[in-house]
Coordinates of C-alpha atoms in Angstrom, one line a residue:
M22 CA 0.2 -0.2 -0.2
R23 CA 2.9 2.2 0.9
A24 CA 4.7 1.7 -2.3
R25 CA 1.7 2.3 -4.5
C26 CA 1.1 5.9 -2.7
L27 CA 4.6 6.6 -3.3
L28 CA 4.2 5.7 -7.0
V29 CA 1.4 8.1 -7.5
I30 CA 3.1 10.9 -5.6
A31 CA 6.1 10.4 -7.7
A32 CA 4.0 10.3 -11.0
V33 CA 2.2 13.5 -10.2
V34 CA 5.7 15.3 -9.5
A35 CA 7.1 14.2 -12.7
L36 CA 4.0 15.4 -14.8
T37 CA 4.2 18.8 -12.8
L38 CA 7.7 19.5 -13.4
G39 CA 7.4 17.9 -17.0
T40 CA 4.6 20.7 -17.8
A41 CA 6.0 23.5 -16.0
Q42 CA 7.0 26.4 -18.4
T43 CA 10.0 28.8 -17.7
A44 CA 9.3 31.7 -15.6
L45 CA 9.3 35.2 -17.4
A46 CA 12.5 37.2 -16.5
D47 CA 11.9 41.2 -15.8
N48 CA 15.4 41.9 -16.3
D49 CA 17.5 41.3 -19.5
A50 CA 21.2 42.3 -20.1
T51 CA 22.6 42.0 -23.6
G52 CA 25.9 42.9 -24.3
S53 CA 26.5 44.7 -21.4
V54 CA 29.0 45.1 -18.8
G55 CA 28.4 45.6 -14.9
A56 CA 24.7 45.9 -15.3
V57 CA 22.7 45.6 -11.9
Q58 CA 19.0 44.9 -12.4
T59 CA 16.1 44.4 -9.7
G60 CA 12.3 44.3 -9.7
P61 CA 10.2 46.2 -7.4
V62 CA 11.3 46.4 -3.9
G63 CA 9.6 46.8 -0.8
V64 CA 10.7 47.2 2.9
T65 CA 8.7 47.9 6.0
P66 CA 10.8 48.2 9.2
T67 CA 8.8 48.8 12.5
A68 CA 9.6 49.3 16.1
D69 CA 7.2 49.9 19.2
A70 CA 7.6 49.9 23.0
S71 CA 5.6 50.2 25.9
Q72 CA 6.4 50.4 29.7
A73 CA 4.5 52.3 32.5
G74 CA 1.7 53.3 30.6
A75 CA 3.8 54.7 27.7
T76 CA 4.0 54.0 24.3
V77 CA 6.3 54.5 21.6
A78 CA 6.0 53.3 17.8
A79 CA 7.9 53.9 14.5
S80 CA 8.0 52.7 11.1
V81 CA 9.6 53.3 7.9
P82 CA 8.3 51.9 4.8
V83 CA 10.0 52.1 1.8
A84 CA 8.9 50.9 -1.8
V85 CA 10.3 51.1 -5.2
G86 CA 7.6 50.4 -7.8
G87 CA 7.4 50.4 -11.5
S88 CA 6.0 47.7 -14.0
G89 CA 7.7 46.2 -17.2
N90 CA 11.0 44.9 -17.9
N91 CA 14.3 46.3 -17.3
T92 CA 16.6 46.2 -20.2
A93 CA 20.3 47.0 -21.0
T94 CA 21.6 46.7 -24.4
N95 CA 25.4 47.5 -25.0
S96 CA 25.8 49.3 -21.8
V97 CA 28.5 49.7 -19.2
G98 CA 27.7 50.4 -15.7
A99 CA 23.9 50.3 -15.8
V100 CA 21.9 50.2 -12.8
Q101 CA 18.0 49.7 -12.9
A102 CA 15.9 49.1 -10.2
G103 CA 11.9 49.0 -10.2
G104 CA 10.9 48.1 -13.8
G105 CA 10.3 49.6 -17.3
N106 CA 13.7 50.8 -17.4
T107 CA 15.7 50.8 -20.7
S108 CA 19.4 51.5 -21.3
N109 CA 21.1 51.3 -24.9
D110 CA 24.5 52.1 -25.8
S111 CA 25.0 54.1 -22.8
T112 CA 27.8 54.4 -20.0
G113 CA 27.0 54.7 -16.1
S114 CA 23.4 55.3 -16.3
V115 CA 21.3 54.8 -13.1
Q116 CA 17.3 54.3 -13.5
V117 CA 14.9 54.0 -10.9
S118 CA 11.2 53.6 -11.2
S119 CA 8.8 55.4 -8.4
V120 CA 9.8 55.5 -5.1
S121 CA 7.9 55.9 -2.2
A122 CA 8.9 56.4 2.0
S123 CA 6.5 57.0 4.7
P124 CA 8.6 57.3 8.0
S125 CA 6.3 57.8 11.0
A126 CA 6.6 58.2 14.6
S127 CA 4.1 58.2 17.7
A128 CA 4.2 58.3 21.2
G129 CA 1.7 58.7 24.3
A130 CA 1.8 58.8 28.1
S131 CA -0.9 59.9 30.6
G132 CA -3.3 61.1 28.5
S133 CA -1.3 63.0 26.0
S134 CA 0.1 62.0 22.5
A135 CA 2.3 63.1 19.5
S136 CA 2.9 62.2 16.3
A137 CA 5.0 62.6 13.3
G138 CA 5.0 61.7 9.9
V139 CA 7.1 62.5 6.4
P140 CA 5.6 60.8 3.3
V141 CA 7.9 61.2 0.2
T142 CA 7.1 60.0 -3.0
V143 CA 9.1 60.5 -6.5
G144 CA 6.2 59.5 -9.2
G145 CA 6.2 59.4 -12.9
D146 CA 4.2 57.6 -15.8
G147 CA 6.0 55.7 -18.4
S148 CA 9.4 54.1 -18.5
N149 CA 13.0 55.7 -18.1
T150 CA 14.9 55.5 -21.3
A151 CA 18.9 56.4 -22.0
S152 CA 20.2 55.7 -25.4
G153 CA 23.7 56.9 -26.1
S154 CA 24.3 58.7 -23.0
T155 CA 26.8 59.2 -20.2
G156 CA 26.3 59.7 -16.8
A157 CA 22.3 59.5 -17.0
A158 CA 20.6 59.6 -13.7
Q159 CA 16.6 58.8 -13.9
V160 CA 14.2 58.7 -11.0
G161 CA 10.4 58.3 -11.0
G162 CA 9.6 57.2 -14.6
G163 CA 8.7 59.0 -18.1
N164 CA 12.3 60.3 -18.6
S165 CA 14.2 60.2 -21.7
S166 CA 17.8 60.8 -22.6
G167 CA 19.2 60.7 -25.9
D168 CA 23.3 61.4 -26.7
S169 CA 23.3 63.7 -23.6
T170 CA 26.1 63.6 -20.8
G171 CA 25.6 64.3 -17.1
V172 CA 21.6 64.2 -17.2
L173 CA 19.6 64.4 -14.2
Q174 CA 16.0 63.8 -14.6
S175 CA 13.1 63.2 -11.8
G176 CA 9.6 62.7 -11.9
S177 CA 7.1 64.4 -9.8
P178 CA 8.3 64.7 -6.1
Q179 CA 5.8 65.3 -3.3
A180 CA 6.4 65.5 0.6
S181 CA 3.9 66.1 3.1
P182 CA 5.7 66.2 6.6
A183 CA 3.2 66.8 9.3
V184 CA 3.3 66.8 13.1
G185 CA 0.6 66.7 15.8
A186 CA 0.3 66.6 19.6
S187 CA -2.7 66.6 22.1
L188 CA -2.4 67.8 25.7
V189 CA -4.8 68.3 28.3
G190 CA -7.7 68.4 25.6
E191 CA -5.9 70.8 23.5
A192 CA -4.7 69.8 20.1
V193 CA -1.7 71.3 17.9
S194 CA -0.9 70.1 14.5
A195 CA 1.3 71.7 11.6
S196 CA 2.2 70.3 8.0
A197 CA 4.2 71.5 5.1
P198 CA 3.2 69.7 2.0
V199 CA 5.5 70.4 -0.9
G200 CA 5.3 69.2 -4.6
V201 CA 6.4 69.5 -7.9
A202 CA 4.0 68.8 -10.8
G203 CA 4.3 67.3 -14.1
S204 CA 5.7 64.0 -15.8
G205 CA 7.8 63.2 -18.7
N206 CA 11.3 64.9 -19.0
S207 CA 13.2 64.7 -22.5
A208 CA 17.0 65.5 -22.8
A209 CA 18.6 65.4 -26.4
D210 CA 22.2 66.2 -27.5
S211 CA 22.5 68.0 -24.2
V212 CA 25.0 68.4 -21.3
G213 CA 24.5 69.3 -17.8
A214 CA 20.8 69.1 -17.9
A215 CA 18.6 69.0 -14.7
Q216 CA 15.0 68.1 -15.1
V217 CA 12.4 68.1 -12.0
G218 CA 8.6 67.1 -12.2
G219 CA 7.9 66.8 -16.0
G220 CA 7.1 68.4 -19.1
N221 CA 10.6 69.3 -19.5
T222 CA 12.6 69.4 -23.2
V223 CA 16.1 70.3 -23.7
T224 CA 17.7 70.0 -27.0
R225 CA 21.4 70.6 -27.9
S226 CA 21.7 73.0 -24.7
F227 CA 24.5 73.5 -22.0
L228 CA 23.8 73.7 -18.2
A229 CA 19.9 73.7 -18.3
T230 CA 17.6 73.5 -15.3
Q231 CA 14.1 73.0 -15.5
S232 CA 11.1 72.5 -13.1
G233 CA 7.5 72.0 -13.4
A234 CA 4.9 73.7 -11.4
V235 CA 5.9 74.0 -7.5
T236 CA 3.6 74.3 -4.8
A237 CA 4.0 74.7 -1.0
G238 CA 1.2 74.7 1.6
T239 CA 2.3 75.4 5.1
T240 CA -0.6 75.0 7.6
A241 CA -0.4 75.3 11.5
G242 CA -3.3 75.2 13.9
A243 CA -4.0 75.3 17.9
G244 CA -7.2 74.9 19.7
G245 CA -9.6 76.8 17.3
T246 CA -7.2 78.9 15.7
T247 CA -5.5 77.9 12.2
T248 CA -3.0 79.5 10.1
S249 CA -2.1 79.0 6.4
A250 CA 0.6 80.3 4.0
P251 CA 0.1 78.5 0.5
V252 CA 2.7 79.3 -2.3
T253 CA 2.5 78.4 -5.9
V254 CA 4.9 79.0 -8.9
G255 CA 3.3 78.0 -12.2
G256 CA 0.4 75.6 -12.6
G257 CA -0.8 76.9 -15.7
G258 CA 0.3 73.8 -17.7
G259 CA 2.4 73.8 -20.6
T260 CA 6.0 72.6 -20.9
N261 CA 9.4 74.1 -20.5
S262 CA 11.6 74.1 -23.6
A263 CA 15.3 75.0 -23.9
T264 CA 16.9 74.9 -27.7
D265 CA 20.5 75.7 -28.5
S266 CA 20.9 77.6 -25.2
I267 CA 23.6 78.1 -22.6
G268 CA 22.7 78.3 -18.7
T269 CA 19.1 78.3 -18.9
A270 CA 16.9 78.3 -15.6
Q271 CA 13.2 77.6 -16.2
V272 CA 10.2 77.0 -13.3
G273 CA 6.5 76.5 -13.5
G274 CA 6.1 75.4 -17.0
G275 CA 5.1 77.3 -20.5
N276 CA 8.7 78.6 -20.6
T277 CA 10.6 78.8 -24.1
A278 CA 14.2 79.6 -24.5
T279 CA 15.8 79.1 -27.9
G280 CA 19.5 80.3 -29.0
S281 CA 19.8 81.9 -25.3
T282 CA 22.7 82.5 -23.0
G283 CA 21.9 83.1 -19.2
T284 CA 18.0 82.9 -19.5
V285 CA 16.2 82.7 -16.3
Q286 CA 12.4 82.0 -16.6
S287 CA 9.6 81.6 -14.1
G288 CA 5.8 81.2 -14.2
P289 CA 3.1 83.0 -12.5
V290 CA 3.9 83.2 -8.6
G291 CA 0.9 83.2 -6.0
A292 CA 0.7 83.3 -2.3
T293 CA -2.5 83.6 -0.1
P294 CA -1.6 83.4 3.8
S295 CA -4.9 83.3 5.9
V296 CA -6.1 83.4 9.3
A297 CA -9.3 81.5 10.9
S298 CA -10.4 81.6 14.4
G299 CA -13.2 79.9 16.2
P300 CA -15.6 77.2 14.5
T301 CA -17.5 79.9 12.8
A302 CA -15.3 82.7 12.1
T303 CA -14.3 83.5 8.8
A304 CA -10.9 83.6 7.2
A305 CA -9.0 86.5 6.7
S306 CA -6.8 85.8 3.8
T307 CA -4.1 88.2 1.9
P308 CA -3.7 87.3 -1.6
A309 CA -0.4 88.3 -3.2
A310 CA 0.3 89.7 -6.5
S311 CA 0.4 87.1 -9.3
A312 CA 2.4 87.6 -12.6
S313 CA 0.3 85.3 -14.4
T314 CA 0.2 87.5 -17.6
P315 CA 3.6 88.8 -18.4
A316 CA 3.7 91.7 -21.2
S317 CA 5.9 91.4 -24.0
A318 CA 8.3 94.0 -25.6
T319 CA 5.5 95.5 -27.7
G320 CA 3.0 96.1 -24.5
V321 CA 0.9 93.1 -25.8
P322 CA 0.3 90.8 -23.4
S323 CA 1.4 87.4 -24.3
A324 CA -0.7 84.1 -24.4
P325 CA -1.2 82.3 -21.0
G326 CA 1.5 79.7 -20.2
T327 CA 4.0 81.1 -22.7
R328 CA 6.9 83.3 -21.5
T329 CA 9.9 84.4 -23.8
S330 CA 13.4 85.2 -22.6
E331 CA 12.9 88.8 -23.8
G332 CA 12.0 91.1 -20.9
A333 CA 11.1 94.8 -21.0
P334 CA 9.8 97.2 -18.5
S335 CA 6.2 97.6 -18.0
P336 CA 4.8 100.5 -20.3
N337 CA 1.9 101.4 -18.3
R338 CA 4.0 103.7 -15.7
N339 CA 2.7 106.9 -15.1
A340 CA 4.8 110.1 -16.3
F341 CA 6.1 112.3 -13.3
G342 CA 3.8 115.2 -12.8
A343 CA 0.8 113.4 -14.5
T344 CA -2.4 113.4 -12.3
K345 CA -4.0 110.1 -11.8
T346 CA -7.7 109.8 -12.7
P347 CA -10.3 108.1 -10.1
T348 CA -11.6 104.8 -11.2
G349 CA -14.2 104.2 -8.7
G350 CA -16.1 106.3 -6.1
P351 CA -14.7 108.9 -4.0
Q352 CA -11.5 108.3 -2.5
T353 CA -10.8 108.1 1.2
L354 CA -7.3 109.0 1.5
G355 CA -5.9 111.6 -1.1
Q356 CA -2.8 112.0 -3.0
L357 CA -0.6 114.8 -3.2
P358 CA -0.7 116.5 -6.6
F359 CA 1.7 115.7 -9.5
T360 CA 3.4 113.1 -7.4
G361 CA 1.0 110.1 -6.9
L362 CA 2.0 110.0 -3.2
G363 CA -0.5 109.0 -0.1
L364 CA -1.5 112.4 1.4
L365 CA -1.8 110.4 5.1
L366 CA 1.9 109.7 5.3
F367 CA 2.6 113.2 5.2
V368 CA -0.3 114.4 7.5
L369 CA 1.2 111.8 10.1
L370 CA 4.8 113.2 9.5
G371 CA 3.4 116.9 10.1
L372 CA 1.4 115.9 13.3
T373 CA 4.2 114.5 14.7
L374 CA 6.7 117.6 14.0
V375 CA 4.1 119.8 15.3
A376 CA 3.8 117.9 18.7
T377 CA 7.6 117.6 18.8
G378 CA 7.9 121.4 18.5
L379 CA 5.2 122.3 21.2
T380 CA 7.0 120.0 23.6
T381 CA 10.2 121.4 22.9
R382 CA 8.6 124.9 23.4
A383 CA 7.2 123.7 26.5
R384 CA 10.3 122.6 28.2
T385 CA 12.3 126.1 27.0
R386 CA 9.8 128.0 28.9
L387 CA 9.7 125.7 32.0
S388 CA 13.7 125.9 32.1
V389 CA 13.5 129.6 31.7

């Protein structure tokens, strides 16, 4: 009976091994030297402790995602992690798919608690491709480098550090999320290109720095009062493009530099700090000026999302001595004629001088 059972088991194992197919490999290195390839990686170290009513916990989850195969062909020193990375005829290329890390810590004792977290992600859609390049570093996905040297490309990084605490029924919290939007960077025939976020294109350029729309929103609260100071640079869409240029810096999107040297371009900048107190109170905000529609050299506003390297002073300044015409109702604060300066400032200055003179005169009489 036992021999018959062993015979059946052996037959099943033989059939299984005979019909099993070879597992599909995610990594492929053809004609390459020093290639290091790895698929998606995930690790979640944790630690916690509890003693005498006090608890402490911490965790640091880290993951490298990505889908698709890693391929290195005729390359030297190719490092690929995650998935969807391709290196052809390149030297010293480092390619990493989307990366995420969410370290956090918390503690509590005697009815009080505190916590902190710093989630960070570097995303991006698509694959990383390096062809005929030297020293290409690509992180996040959607990056392409062709015949370039010293290229640094990163997908949209996002960070949301936050802290919170509770003590005797009162809660305190603060957060400072920061992000750079966009996906898809392209560098061709360039040297020293640095691209962050996405939607950046550099062609036959030297030392080009490009970034997508940047957002930062600092928020803090204590009890029933909250404050915030969101800041944005760009966000109107469009891509950054530098062609045949030297020393170009572009931030925000919708910037174009062609045949330029030492060009600095930025999208519209906006800030709206606000303060709110109480459960039903309305927030008081102070929006900052925005340069969303820059003027061209001819005085005609350019199309949204398009900025050129040429700059010119605004033609709408009033000439000295010209009287400003009121645009609305009666003005509560007048202006000095022919200057446009506020009258209230000079009224306060005059009152201060009068008060100083009267005080000096009174002291002089008393001394005599």
